[in-house]
PDB file of C-alpha atoms and ligand atoms in Angstrom:
ATOM      1  CA  UNK A  15      19.155  -3.776  16.039  1.00 96.00           C
ATOM      2  CA  UNK A  16      18.065  -0.182  15.453  1.00 98.00           C
ATOM      3  CA  UNK A  17      17.386   0.707  11.832  1.00 98.00           C
ATOM      4  CA  UNK A  18      16.805   4.124  10.299  1.00 98.00           C
ATOM      5  CA  UNK A  19      14.208   3.788   7.518  1.00 98.00           C
ATOM      6  CA  UNK A  20      13.979   6.251   4.632  1.00 97.00           C
ATOM      7  CA  UNK A  21      10.985   6.307   2.267  1.00 96.00           C
ATOM      8  CA  UNK A  22      10.717   8.827  -0.587  1.00 94.00           C
ATOM      9  CA  UNK A  23       8.854   6.843  -3.258  1.00 91.00           C
ATOM     10  CA  UNK A  24       5.676   8.858  -2.771  1.00 77.00           C
ATOM     11  CA  UNK A  25       4.896  10.857  -5.890  1.00 67.00           C
ATOM     12  CA  UNK A  26       2.509  13.344  -4.336  1.00 70.00           C
ATOM     13  CA  UNK A  27       5.448  15.608  -3.580  1.00 63.00           C
ATOM     14  CA  UNK A  28       7.975  16.695  -6.162  1.00 72.00           C
ATOM     15  CA  UNK A  29      11.483  15.305  -5.731  1.00 78.00           C
ATOM     16  CA  UNK A  30      12.691  18.866  -5.162  1.00 82.00           C
ATOM     17  CA  UNK A  31      10.598  19.108  -2.022  1.00 85.00           C
ATOM     18  CA  UNK A  32      11.969  15.758  -0.806  1.00 85.00           C
ATOM     19  CA  UNK A  33      15.434  17.202  -1.268  1.00 86.00           C
ATOM     20  CA  UNK A  34      14.596  20.239   0.862  1.00 86.00           C
ATOM     21  CA  UNK A  35      13.128  18.303   3.761  1.00 89.00           C
ATOM     22  CA  UNK A  36      15.019  15.025   3.898  1.00 92.00           C
ATOM     23  CA  UNK A  37      17.803  16.077   6.263  1.00 93.00           C
ATOM     24  CA  UNK A  38      15.511  18.002   8.672  1.00 94.00           C
ATOM     25  CA  UNK A  39      13.127  15.000   8.681  1.00 95.00           C
ATOM     26  CA  UNK A  40      15.949  12.569   9.531  1.00 96.00           C
ATOM     27  CA  UNK A  41      17.124  14.922  12.277  1.00 96.00           C
ATOM     28  CA  UNK A  42      13.601  15.181  13.697  1.00 97.00           C
ATOM     29  CA  UNK A  43      13.043  11.412  13.599  1.00 96.00           C
ATOM     30  CA  UNK A  44      16.239  10.874  15.590  1.00 97.00           C
ATOM     31  CA  UNK A  45      15.274  13.622  18.048  1.00 97.00           C
ATOM     32  CA  UNK A  46      11.816  12.098  18.556  1.00 97.00           C
ATOM     33  CA  UNK A  47      13.415   8.707  19.189  1.00 96.00           C
ATOM     34  CA  UNK A  48      15.861  10.339  21.615  1.00 98.00           C
ATOM     35  CA  UNK A  49      18.809   9.047  19.605  1.00 97.00           C
ATOM     36  CA  UNK A  50      21.755  10.133  17.556  1.00 96.00           C
ATOM     37  CA  UNK A  51      23.122   8.541  14.406  1.00 96.00           C
ATOM     38  CA  UNK A  52      25.669   6.711  16.559  1.00 96.00           C
ATOM     39  CA  UNK A  53      22.820   4.671  18.077  1.00 97.00           C
ATOM     40  CA  UNK A  54      21.670   3.490  14.656  1.00 98.00           C
ATOM     41  CA  UNK A  55      22.916   0.044  13.546  1.00 98.00           C
ATOM     42  CA  UNK A  56      21.832   0.197   9.915  1.00 98.00           C
ATOM     43  CA  UNK A  57      20.100   2.218   7.201  1.00 98.00           C
ATOM     44  CA  UNK A  58      17.179   0.926   5.111  1.00 98.00           C
ATOM     45  CA  UNK A  59      15.921   2.859   2.109  1.00 98.00           C
ATOM     46  CA  UNK A  60      13.182   2.345  -0.477  1.00 98.00           C
ATOM     47  CA  UNK A  61      14.925   1.365  -3.721  1.00 98.00           C
ATOM     48  CA  UNK A  62      11.710   1.117  -5.786  1.00 97.00           C
ATOM     49  CA  UNK A  63       9.177   0.971  -7.275  1.00 96.00           C
ATOM     50  CA  UNK A  64       8.266   4.635  -7.588  1.00 93.00           C
ATOM     51  CA  UNK A  65       9.198   7.818  -9.377  1.00 92.00           C
ATOM     52  CA  UNK A  66      12.918   7.712 -10.000  1.00 93.00           C
ATOM     53  CA  UNK A  67      13.477  11.382  -9.133  1.00 92.00           C
ATOM     54  CA  UNK A  68      11.843  10.928  -5.734  1.00 93.00           C
ATOM     55  CA  UNK A  69      13.530   7.584  -5.043  1.00 95.00           C
ATOM     56  CA  UNK A  70      16.957   9.049  -5.856  1.00 95.00           C
ATOM     57  CA  UNK A  71      16.666  11.625  -3.081  1.00 94.00           C
ATOM     58  CA  UNK A  72      16.163   8.888  -0.467  1.00 96.00           C
ATOM     59  CA  UNK A  73      18.826   6.603  -1.929  1.00 97.00           C
ATOM     60  CA  UNK A  74      21.409   9.401  -2.080  1.00 97.00           C
ATOM     61  CA  UNK A  75      20.708  10.493   1.493  1.00 96.00           C
ATOM     62  CA  UNK A  76      20.865   6.879   2.737  1.00 98.00           C
ATOM     63  CA  UNK A  77      24.143   6.253   0.933  1.00 98.00           C
ATOM     64  CA  UNK A  78      25.649   9.482   2.245  1.00 97.00           C
ATOM     65  CA  UNK A  79      24.755   8.645   5.865  1.00 96.00           C
ATOM     66  CA  UNK A  80      25.910   5.013   5.487  1.00 97.00           C
ATOM     67  CA  UNK A  81      29.225   6.131   4.008  1.00 97.00           C
ATOM     68  CA  UNK A  82      29.914   8.968   6.435  1.00 96.00           C
ATOM     69  CA  UNK A  83      29.009   6.945   9.543  1.00 96.00           C
ATOM     70  CA  UNK A  84      30.169   3.487   8.400  1.00 97.00           C
ATOM     71  CA  UNK A  85      26.687   2.001   8.729  1.00 98.00           C
ATOM     72  CA  UNK A  86      25.450  -1.029   6.815  1.00 98.00           C
ATOM     73  CA  UNK A  87      22.947  -0.145   4.090  1.00 98.00           C
ATOM     74  CA  UNK A  88      20.116  -2.126   2.559  1.00 98.00           C
ATOM     75  CA  UNK A  89      17.649  -1.367  -0.260  1.00 98.00           C
ATOM     76  CA  UNK A  90      14.011  -2.285   0.342  1.00 98.00           C
ATOM     77  CA  UNK A  91      11.203  -2.906  -2.116  1.00 98.00           C
ATOM     78  CA  UNK A  92       8.376  -0.489  -1.293  1.00 97.00           C
ATOM     79  CA  UNK A  93       5.796  -3.302  -1.578  1.00 97.00           C
ATOM     80  CA  UNK A  94       7.715  -5.514   0.843  1.00 98.00           C
ATOM     81  CA  UNK A  95       7.588  -2.486   3.127  1.00 98.00           C
ATOM     82  CA  UNK A  96       3.778  -2.467   2.900  1.00 97.00           C
ATOM     83  CA  UNK A  97       3.750  -6.174   3.888  1.00 98.00           C
ATOM     84  CA  UNK A  98       6.013  -5.438   6.850  1.00 98.00           C
ATOM     85  CA  UNK A  99       3.616  -2.776   8.130  1.00 98.00           C
ATOM     86  CA  UNK A 100       1.614  -5.761   9.409  1.00 97.00           C
ATOM     87  CA  UNK A 101       4.564  -6.817  11.610  1.00 97.00           C
ATOM     88  CA  UNK A 102       4.926  -3.500  13.411  1.00 97.00           C
ATOM     89  CA  UNK A 103       2.199  -3.930  16.040  1.00 93.00           C
ATOM     90  CA  UNK A 104      -0.164  -6.319  17.770  1.00 82.00           C
ATOM     91  CA  UNK A 105      -0.422  -9.797  16.335  1.00 87.00           C
ATOM     92  CA  UNK A 106       2.044 -10.243  13.484  1.00 93.00           C
ATOM     93  CA  UNK A 107       0.977 -12.541  10.638  1.00 96.00           C
ATOM     94  CA  UNK A 108       2.214 -16.122  10.471  1.00 96.00           C
ATOM     95  CA  UNK A 109       3.811 -17.497   7.295  1.00 97.00           C
ATOM     96  CA  UNK A 110       2.493 -18.568   4.862  1.00 97.00           C
ATOM     97  CA  UNK A 111       0.088 -15.674   4.443  1.00 98.00           C
ATOM     98  CA  UNK A 112      -1.831 -14.034   1.623  1.00 98.00           C
ATOM     99  CA  UNK A 113      -1.439 -10.266   1.301  1.00 98.00           C
ATOM    100  CA  UNK A 114      -3.708  -7.848  -0.516  1.00 98.00           C
ATOM    101  CA  UNK A 115      -1.626  -4.752  -1.241  1.00 98.00           C
ATOM    102  CA  UNK A 116      -3.905  -1.897  -2.292  1.00 98.00           C
ATOM    103  CA  UNK A 117      -2.426   1.540  -2.838  1.00 94.00           C
ATOM    104  CA  UNK A 118      -2.410   4.428  -5.257  1.00 92.00           C
ATOM    105  CA  UNK A 119       0.125   2.704  -7.482  1.00 91.00           C
ATOM    106  CA  UNK A 120      -0.538  -0.989  -6.867  1.00 94.00           C
ATOM    107  CA  UNK A 121      -3.295  -3.519  -6.408  1.00 97.00           C
ATOM    108  CA  UNK A 122      -1.956  -7.043  -6.092  1.00 97.00           C
ATOM    109  CA  UNK A 123      -2.244 -10.311  -4.201  1.00 98.00           C
ATOM    110  CA  UNK A 124       0.974 -11.850  -2.897  1.00 98.00           C
ATOM    111  CA  UNK A 125       1.534 -15.245  -1.366  1.00 98.00           C
ATOM    112  CA  UNK A 126       4.253 -14.795   1.271  1.00 98.00           C
ATOM    113  CA  UNK A 127       5.693 -18.279   1.841  1.00 96.00           C
ATOM    114  CA  UNK A 128       8.415 -17.206   4.246  1.00 95.00           C
ATOM    115  CA  UNK A 129      10.503 -14.171   5.056  1.00 93.00           C
ATOM    116  CA  UNK A 130      11.567 -12.586   1.770  1.00 93.00           C
ATOM    117  CA  UNK A 131       9.881 -15.216  -0.422  1.00 96.00           C
ATOM    118  CA  UNK A 132       6.892 -13.839  -2.278  1.00 97.00           C
ATOM    119  CA  UNK A 133       4.820 -14.983  -5.197  1.00 97.00           C
ATOM    120  CA  UNK A 134       2.469 -12.603  -6.976  1.00 96.00           C
ATOM    121  CA  UNK A 135      -0.727 -14.450  -7.730  1.00 96.00           C
ATOM    122  CA  UNK A 136      -2.888 -11.604  -9.002  1.00 96.00           C
ATOM    123  CA  UNK A 137      -2.731  -7.940  -9.934  1.00 96.00           C
ATOM    124  CA  UNK A 138      -4.717  -5.167 -11.531  1.00 97.00           C
ATOM    125  CA  UNK A 139      -4.907  -5.185 -15.294  1.00 96.00           C
ATOM    126  CA  UNK A 140      -5.473  -1.445 -15.477  1.00 96.00           C
ATOM    127  CA  UNK A 141      -5.885   1.103 -12.656  1.00 96.00           C
ATOM    128  CA  UNK A 142      -4.848   0.567  -9.036  1.00 96.00           C
ATOM    129  CA  UNK A 143      -7.721   0.682  -6.529  1.00 97.00           C
ATOM    130  CA  UNK A 144      -6.411   3.909  -4.964  1.00 97.00           C
ATOM    131  CA  UNK A 145      -6.130   5.467  -8.408  1.00 96.00           C
ATOM    132  CA  UNK A 146      -9.815   4.601  -9.002  1.00 97.00           C
ATOM    133  CA  UNK A 147     -10.736   6.323  -5.705  1.00 98.00           C
ATOM    134  CA  UNK A 148      -8.697   9.371  -6.754  1.00 97.00           C
ATOM    135  CA  UNK A 149     -10.244   9.543 -10.240  1.00 97.00           C
ATOM    136  CA  UNK A 150     -13.825   9.109  -9.009  1.00 98.00           C
ATOM    137  CA  UNK A 151     -13.277  11.783  -6.348  1.00 98.00           C
ATOM    138  CA  UNK A 152     -12.133  14.117  -9.123  1.00 97.00           C
ATOM    139  CA  UNK A 153     -15.239  13.264 -11.204  1.00 96.00           C
ATOM    140  CA  UNK A 154     -17.388  14.160  -8.197  1.00 97.00           C
ATOM    141  CA  UNK A 155     -15.420  17.343  -7.530  1.00 96.00           C
ATOM    142  CA  UNK A 156     -14.254  16.098  -4.131  1.00 96.00           C
ATOM    143  CA  UNK A 157     -10.525  16.844  -4.318  1.00 91.00           C
ATOM    144  CA  UNK A 158      -7.355  14.831  -3.682  1.00 89.00           C
ATOM    145  CA  UNK A 159      -6.432  12.319  -2.290  1.00 90.00           C
ATOM    146  CA  UNK A 160      -9.730  10.713  -3.202  1.00 95.00           C
ATOM    147  CA  UNK A 161      -9.783   7.762  -0.799  1.00 97.00           C
ATOM    148  CA  UNK A 162     -10.351   9.592   2.481  1.00 97.00           C
ATOM    149  CA  UNK A 163     -12.898  12.065   0.958  1.00 98.00           C
ATOM    150  CA  UNK A 164     -14.897   9.312  -0.763  1.00 98.00           C
ATOM    151  CA  UNK A 165     -14.924   7.337   2.479  1.00 98.00           C
ATOM    152  CA  UNK A 166     -16.168  10.389   4.372  1.00 98.00           C
ATOM    153  CA  UNK A 167     -18.872  11.350   1.859  1.00 98.00           C
ATOM    154  CA  UNK A 168     -19.960   7.693   1.443  1.00 98.00           C
ATOM    155  CA  UNK A 169     -20.982   7.541   5.105  1.00 98.00           C
ATOM    156  CA  UNK A 170     -24.174   9.453   4.381  1.00 98.00           C
ATOM    157  CA  UNK A 171     -24.893   7.657   1.091  1.00 98.00           C
ATOM    158  CA  UNK A 172     -26.668   4.451   0.097  1.00 98.00           C
ATOM    159  CA  UNK A 173     -24.123   1.743  -0.904  1.00 98.00           C
ATOM    160  CA  UNK A 174     -26.880  -0.041  -2.855  1.00 97.00           C
ATOM    161  CA  UNK A 175     -28.135   3.168  -4.499  1.00 97.00           C
ATOM    162  CA  UNK A 176     -26.528   2.593  -7.905  1.00 97.00           C
ATOM    163  CA  UNK A 177     -25.795  -0.917  -9.244  1.00 96.00           C
ATOM    164  CA  UNK A 178     -22.292  -0.342 -10.655  1.00 96.00           C
ATOM    165  CA  UNK A 179     -20.774  -3.373 -12.437  1.00 92.00           C
ATOM    166  CA  UNK A 180     -18.068  -5.545 -10.864  1.00 91.00           C
ATOM    167  CA  UNK A 181     -15.401  -6.801 -13.261  1.00 81.00           C
ATOM    168  CA  UNK A 182     -15.257 -10.537 -13.958  1.00 78.00           C
ATOM    169  CA  UNK A 183     -12.111 -11.993 -15.508  1.00 78.00           C
ATOM    170  CA  UNK A 184     -13.196 -14.191 -18.404  1.00 76.00           C
ATOM    171  CA  UNK A 185     -10.214 -16.480 -17.753  1.00 79.00           C
ATOM    172  CA  UNK A 186     -11.058 -16.750 -14.024  1.00 79.00           C
ATOM    173  CA  UNK A 187      -7.668 -15.293 -12.987  1.00 84.00           C
ATOM    174  CA  UNK A 188      -7.417 -13.634  -9.555  1.00 88.00           C
ATOM    175  CA  UNK A 189      -6.723 -10.318 -11.296  1.00 95.00           C
ATOM    176  CA  UNK A 190      -8.445  -6.989 -10.727  1.00 96.00           C
ATOM    177  CA  UNK A 191      -9.808  -4.367 -13.101  1.00 96.00           C
ATOM    178  CA  UNK A 192     -11.220  -0.981 -12.146  1.00 96.00           C
ATOM    179  CA  UNK A 193     -11.370   0.887 -15.452  1.00 94.00           C
ATOM    180  CA  UNK A 194     -14.871  -0.423 -16.295  1.00 95.00           C
ATOM    181  CA  UNK A 195     -16.173   0.763 -12.945  1.00 96.00           C
ATOM    182  CA  UNK A 196     -14.545   4.151 -13.413  1.00 96.00           C
ATOM    183  CA  UNK A 197     -16.199   4.468 -16.844  1.00 96.00           C
ATOM    184  CA  UNK A 198     -19.572   3.441 -15.379  1.00 97.00           C
ATOM    185  CA  UNK A 199     -19.282   6.141 -12.695  1.00 98.00           C
ATOM    186  CA  UNK A 200     -18.273   8.703 -15.305  1.00 97.00           C
ATOM    187  CA  UNK A 201     -21.279   7.843 -17.541  1.00 97.00           C
ATOM    188  CA  UNK A 202     -23.621   7.957 -14.547  1.00 97.00           C
ATOM    189  CA  UNK A 203     -22.310  11.401 -13.562  1.00 97.00           C
ATOM    190  CA  UNK A 204     -22.655  12.719 -17.137  1.00 96.00           C
ATOM    191  CA  UNK A 205     -26.230  11.454 -17.444  1.00 96.00           C
ATOM    192  CA  UNK A 206     -27.280  12.801 -14.050  1.00 94.00           C
ATOM    193  CA  UNK A 207     -26.293  16.411 -14.822  1.00 92.00           C
ATOM    194  CA  UNK A 208     -26.027  18.720 -11.785  1.00 94.00           C
ATOM    195  CA  UNK A 209     -25.610  16.549  -8.692  1.00 95.00           C
ATOM    196  CA  UNK A 210     -27.121  17.177  -5.268  1.00 97.00           C
ATOM    197  CA  UNK A 211     -25.131  16.419  -2.113  1.00 97.00           C
ATOM    198  CA  UNK A 212     -27.319  13.365  -1.533  1.00 98.00           C
ATOM    199  CA  UNK A 213     -26.691  12.087  -5.073  1.00 98.00           C
ATOM    200  CA  UNK A 214     -22.927  12.545  -4.660  1.00 98.00           C
ATOM    201  CA  UNK A 215     -23.083  10.596  -1.399  1.00 98.00           C
ATOM    202  CA  UNK A 216     -24.969   7.737  -3.095  1.00 98.00           C
ATOM    203  CA  UNK A 217     -22.466   7.580  -5.969  1.00 98.00           C
ATOM    204  CA  UNK A 218     -19.516   7.609  -3.535  1.00 98.00           C
ATOM    205  CA  UNK A 219     -21.098   4.911  -1.340  1.00 98.00           C
ATOM    206  CA  UNK A 220     -22.053   2.695  -4.304  1.00 98.00           C
ATOM    207  CA  UNK A 221     -18.617   3.084  -5.910  1.00 98.00           C
ATOM    208  CA  UNK A 222     -16.849   2.273  -2.642  1.00 98.00           C
ATOM    209  CA  UNK A 223     -19.077  -0.765  -2.025  1.00 98.00           C
ATOM    210  CA  UNK A 224     -18.316  -2.059  -5.535  1.00 98.00           C
ATOM    211  CA  UNK A 225     -14.531  -1.699  -5.086  1.00 98.00           C
ATOM    212  CA  UNK A 226     -14.758  -3.409  -1.693  1.00 98.00           C
ATOM    213  CA  UNK A 227     -16.815  -6.258  -3.139  1.00 97.00           C
ATOM    214  CA  UNK A 228     -14.281  -6.846  -5.947  1.00 96.00           C
ATOM    215  CA  UNK A 229     -11.269  -6.739  -3.623  1.00 97.00           C
ATOM    216  CA  UNK A 230     -12.815  -9.005  -0.977  1.00 97.00           C
ATOM    217  CA  UNK A 231     -14.174 -11.553  -3.466  1.00 96.00           C
ATOM    218  CA  UNK A 232     -10.803 -12.080  -5.198  1.00 96.00           C
ATOM    219  CA  UNK A 233      -8.889 -12.192  -1.923  1.00 97.00           C
ATOM    220  CA  UNK A 234     -11.158 -14.827  -0.386  1.00 97.00           C
ATOM    221  CA  UNK A 235     -11.059 -16.910  -3.560  1.00 96.00           C
ATOM    222  CA  UNK A 236      -7.249 -16.773  -3.675  1.00 96.00           C
ATOM    223  CA  UNK A 237      -6.944 -17.684   0.022  1.00 97.00           C
ATOM    224  CA  UNK A 238      -9.293 -20.646  -0.431  1.00 97.00           C
ATOM    225  CA  UNK A 239      -7.364 -21.829  -3.466  1.00 95.00           C
ATOM    226  CA  UNK A 240      -4.008 -21.565  -1.633  1.00 96.00           C
ATOM    227  CA  UNK A 241      -5.364 -23.053   1.603  1.00 97.00           C
ATOM    228  CA  UNK A 242      -4.221 -19.966   3.532  1.00 96.00           C
ATOM    229  CA  UNK A 243      -5.573 -18.985   6.956  1.00 96.00           C
ATOM    230  CA  UNK A 244      -3.624 -15.769   7.538  1.00 97.00           C
ATOM    231  CA  UNK A 245      -4.521 -12.742   5.454  1.00 98.00           C
ATOM    232  CA  UNK A 246      -2.798  -9.334   5.432  1.00 98.00           C
ATOM    233  CA  UNK A 247      -4.512  -6.181   4.169  1.00 98.00           C
ATOM    234  CA  UNK A 248      -2.126  -3.280   3.579  1.00 98.00           C
ATOM    235  CA  UNK A 249      -1.409  -0.169   1.468  1.00 97.00           C
ATOM    236  CA  UNK A 250      -3.115   3.231   1.436  1.00 95.00           C
ATOM    237  CA  UNK A 251      -6.563   1.897   0.499  1.00 98.00           C
ATOM    238  CA  UNK A 252      -6.404  -0.493   3.492  1.00 98.00           C
ATOM    239  CA  UNK A 253      -7.086   2.616   5.587  1.00 97.00           C
ATOM    240  CA  UNK A 254     -10.670   2.371   4.291  1.00 98.00           C
ATOM    241  CA  UNK A 255     -13.041   1.314   7.097  1.00 98.00           C
ATOM    242  CA  UNK A 256     -15.595  -0.320   4.765  1.00 98.00           C
ATOM    243  CA  UNK A 257     -12.877  -2.510   3.217  1.00 98.00           C
ATOM    244  CA  UNK A 258     -11.424  -3.400   6.619  1.00 98.00           C
ATOM    245  CA  UNK A 259     -14.852  -4.367   7.982  1.00 98.00           C
ATOM    246  CA  UNK A 260     -15.884  -6.403   4.915  1.00 98.00           C
ATOM    247  CA  UNK A 261     -12.665  -8.419   4.785  1.00 98.00           C
ATOM    248  CA  UNK A 262     -12.724  -8.902   8.563  1.00 98.00           C
ATOM    249  CA  UNK A 263     -16.261 -10.329   8.305  1.00 98.00           C
ATOM    250  CA  UNK A 264     -15.270 -12.751   5.524  1.00 98.00           C
ATOM    251  CA  UNK A 265     -12.077 -13.905   7.259  1.00 98.00           C
ATOM    252  CA  UNK A 266     -13.653 -14.091  10.723  1.00 97.00           C
ATOM    253  CA  UNK A 267     -16.545 -16.178   9.397  1.00 97.00           C
ATOM    254  CA  UNK A 268     -14.067 -18.742   8.089  1.00 98.00           C
ATOM    255  CA  UNK A 269     -11.883 -18.805  11.190  1.00 97.00           C
ATOM    256  CA  UNK A 270      -9.032 -17.032   9.387  1.00 98.00           C
ATOM    257  CA  UNK A 271      -6.872 -14.349  10.956  1.00 97.00           C
ATOM    258  CA  UNK A 272      -6.930 -10.943   9.276  1.00 98.00           C
ATOM    259  CA  UNK A 273      -3.953  -8.675   9.958  1.00 97.00           C
ATOM    260  CA  UNK A 274      -4.470  -5.004   9.133  1.00 97.00           C
ATOM    261  CA  UNK A 275      -1.991  -2.329  10.221  1.00 97.00           C
ATOM    262  CA  UNK A 276      -3.426   0.724  11.939  1.00 96.00           C
ATOM    263  CA  UNK A 277      -4.448   3.396   9.460  1.00 95.00           C
ATOM    264  CA  UNK A 278      -1.315   5.514   9.669  1.00 94.00           C
ATOM    265  CA  UNK A 279       0.847   2.462   8.940  1.00 97.00           C
ATOM    266  CA  UNK A 280      -1.309   1.468   5.936  1.00 96.00           C
ATOM    267  CA  UNK A 281      -0.396   4.598   3.983  1.00 94.00           C
ATOM    268  CA  UNK A 282       3.209   5.246   2.955  1.00 94.00           C
ATOM    269  CA  UNK A 283       5.590   5.512   5.897  1.00 96.00           C
ATOM    270  CA  UNK A 284       9.253   4.864   6.682  1.00 97.00           C
ATOM    271  CA  UNK A 285       8.660   2.585   9.704  1.00 97.00           C
ATOM    272  CA  UNK A 286       7.569  -0.221   7.360  1.00 98.00           C
ATOM    273  CA  UNK A 287      10.767   0.249   5.325  1.00 98.00           C
ATOM    274  CA  UNK A 288      12.862   0.093   8.494  1.00 98.00           C
ATOM    275  CA  UNK A 289      11.037  -3.117   9.541  1.00 98.00           C
ATOM    276  CA  UNK A 290      11.693  -4.860   6.210  1.00 98.00           C
ATOM    277  CA  UNK A 291      15.279  -3.572   6.189  1.00 98.00           C
ATOM    278  CA  UNK A 292      15.788  -4.821   9.745  1.00 98.00           C
ATOM    279  CA  UNK A 293      15.151  -8.439   8.732  1.00 97.00           C
ATOM    280  CA  UNK A 294      17.300  -8.130   5.624  1.00 97.00           C
ATOM    281  CA  UNK A 295      20.194  -6.592   7.574  1.00 98.00           C
ATOM    282  CA  UNK A 296      19.880  -9.298  10.251  1.00 98.00           C
ATOM    283  CA  UNK A 297      20.047 -11.916   7.502  1.00 97.00           C
ATOM    284  CA  UNK A 298      23.374 -10.383   6.456  1.00 97.00           C
ATOM    285  CA  UNK A 299      22.192  -8.524   3.375  1.00 97.00           C
ATOM    286  CA  UNK A 300      24.213  -5.416   2.467  1.00 98.00           C
ATOM    287  CA  UNK A 301      23.784  -2.987  -0.426  1.00 98.00           C
ATOM    288  CA  UNK A 302      26.919  -1.555  -2.051  1.00 97.00           C
ATOM    289  CA  UNK A 303      27.315   2.221  -2.220  1.00 96.00           C
ATOM    290  CA  UNK A 304      26.738   1.849  -5.968  1.00 96.00           C
ATOM    291  CA  UNK A 305      23.136   0.820  -5.161  1.00 96.00           C
ATOM    292  CA  UNK A 306      20.613   2.852  -7.125  1.00 95.00           C
ATOM    293  CA  UNK A 307      16.919   3.573  -7.425  1.00 97.00           C
ATOM    294  CA  UNK A 308      14.936   1.239  -9.689  1.00 97.00           C
ATOM    295  CA  UNK A 309      11.643   2.807 -10.837  1.00 95.00           C
ATOM    296  CA  UNK A 310       9.986  -0.503 -11.790  1.00 95.00           C
ATOM    297  CA  UNK A 311      11.523  -2.768  -9.136  1.00 96.00           C
ATOM    298  CA  UNK A 312       9.360  -5.916  -8.876  1.00 94.00           C
ATOM    299  CA  UNK A 313       8.609  -7.798  -5.672  1.00 93.00           C
ATOM    300  CA  UNK A 314       7.886 -11.131  -7.343  1.00 81.00           C
TER     301      UNK A 314
HETATM  302  O1  KG4 B   3       0.127   3.391  -0.065  1.00 51.06           O
HETATM  303  P1  KG4 B   3      -0.160   4.813  -0.368  1.00 51.06           P
HETATM  304  O2  KG4 B   3      -0.062   5.799   0.746  1.00 51.06           O
HETATM  305  O3  KG4 B   3       0.773   5.336  -1.514  1.00 51.06           O
HETATM  306  C1  KG4 B   3       1.120   4.547  -2.608  1.00 51.06           C
HETATM  307  O4  KG4 B   3       2.110   3.765  -2.499  1.00 51.06           O
HETATM  308  O5  KG4 B   3       0.381   4.650  -3.625  1.00 51.06           O
HETATM  309  O6  KG4 B   3      -1.628   4.870  -1.031  1.00 51.06           O
HETATM  310  C2  KG4 B   3      -2.220   6.078  -1.440  1.00 51.06           C
HETATM  311  C3  KG4 B   3      -3.605   5.773  -2.000  1.00 51.06           C
HETATM  312  C4  KG4 B   3      -4.307   6.976  -2.629  1.00 51.06           C
HETATM  313  O7  KG4 B   3      -4.799   6.605  -3.902  1.00 51.06           O
HETATM  314  C5  KG4 B   3      -5.449   7.287  -1.656  1.00 51.06           C
HETATM  315  O8  KG4 B   3      -6.599   7.816  -2.292  1.00 51.06           O
HETATM  316  C6  KG4 B   3      -5.723   5.901  -1.083  1.00 51.06           C
HETATM  317  O9  KG4 B   3      -4.461   5.294  -0.948  1.00 51.06           O
HETATM  318  N1  KG4 B   3      -6.385   5.993   0.237  1.00 51.06           N
HETATM  319  C7  KG4 B   3      -7.619   5.513   0.486  1.00 51.06           C
HETATM  320  C8  KG4 B   3      -7.915   5.878   1.841  1.00 51.06           C
HETATM  321  N2  KG4 B   3      -6.835   6.539   2.349  1.00 51.06           N
HETATM  322  C9  KG4 B   3      -5.902   6.589   1.353  1.00 51.06           C
HETATM  323  N3  KG4 B   3      -8.491   4.862  -0.296  1.00 51.06           N
HETATM  324  C10 KG4 B   3      -9.701   4.545   0.244  1.00 51.06           C
HETATM  325  N4  KG4 B   3     -10.048   4.864   1.516  1.00 51.06           N
HETATM  326  C11 KG4 B   3      -9.207   5.526   2.341  1.00 51.06           C
HETATM  327  N5  KG4 B   3      -9.564   5.841   3.587  1.00 51.06           N
HETATM  328 ZN1   ZN B   4       2.732   2.706  -0.930  1.00 51.06          ZN
END
């Protein structure tokens, strides 16, 4: 089954820009695949979560194509898409698996029991990990998006240079919190005054190491508690090499399998939406043409 995936939840671009480029992008995707719309068996589109204005552009385009060409349509949760990125190449994960989804909008742990059955067992209580990267990059004057720049700058810094605090949940829940760390970085920057390149590198490296430590610790604890041996790391922040290496070391040491999509499939993309939609369409799921964007659509 060949599925056309459409993903417009990303809020870095205004919905107006999505509107301008959506049809040329669909045309180019088909051209690259050497196909026409007639070869497509179904349409999958991100229904949420995300900015409603951006989501609506994708949903409207998907509905228009489905209606005009009599193609089955299915709405996909963006976060399920991120999980499906792990199925697009190499060794796909085996159910049940634990997934750490870390992006600019979300930081959560999901237990995937079987296809389409997810349980959220932990989430951030304040900022998403990617948001923390973006905010710290701004504090350091490094630009946007923060993740890739921080990762780059951190390479020449000392990850043990500054002992930033890791958040501990007083109730022991597998939840995350990054606002305390962000505040600690902000105070450190204020106290330090004018920063040298070397100081910026040390702050970036220490901040990154702290985020990685928090993410890895909670993930390992949750996997141990659930008796899980397959772990998926996905979402924009999963492009981070330090995070990939640290989680790989922890999983490998315990004989667990870690599944991480290649970097370009970790960040937002439509292939992951097509993959999730593929399984839903094959299971007989169909969305009516009255289907609409849902800004706060939950996965579990
Ligand atoms: O999944 P994604 O592309 O979009 C959302 O659904 O949010 O994630 C974007 C986030 C941004 O906050 C960006 O700074 C972060 O992922 N990111 C990274 C890296 N590449 C992207 N964070 C850390 N290290 C990276 N290499
Ligand atoms: Zn995303």
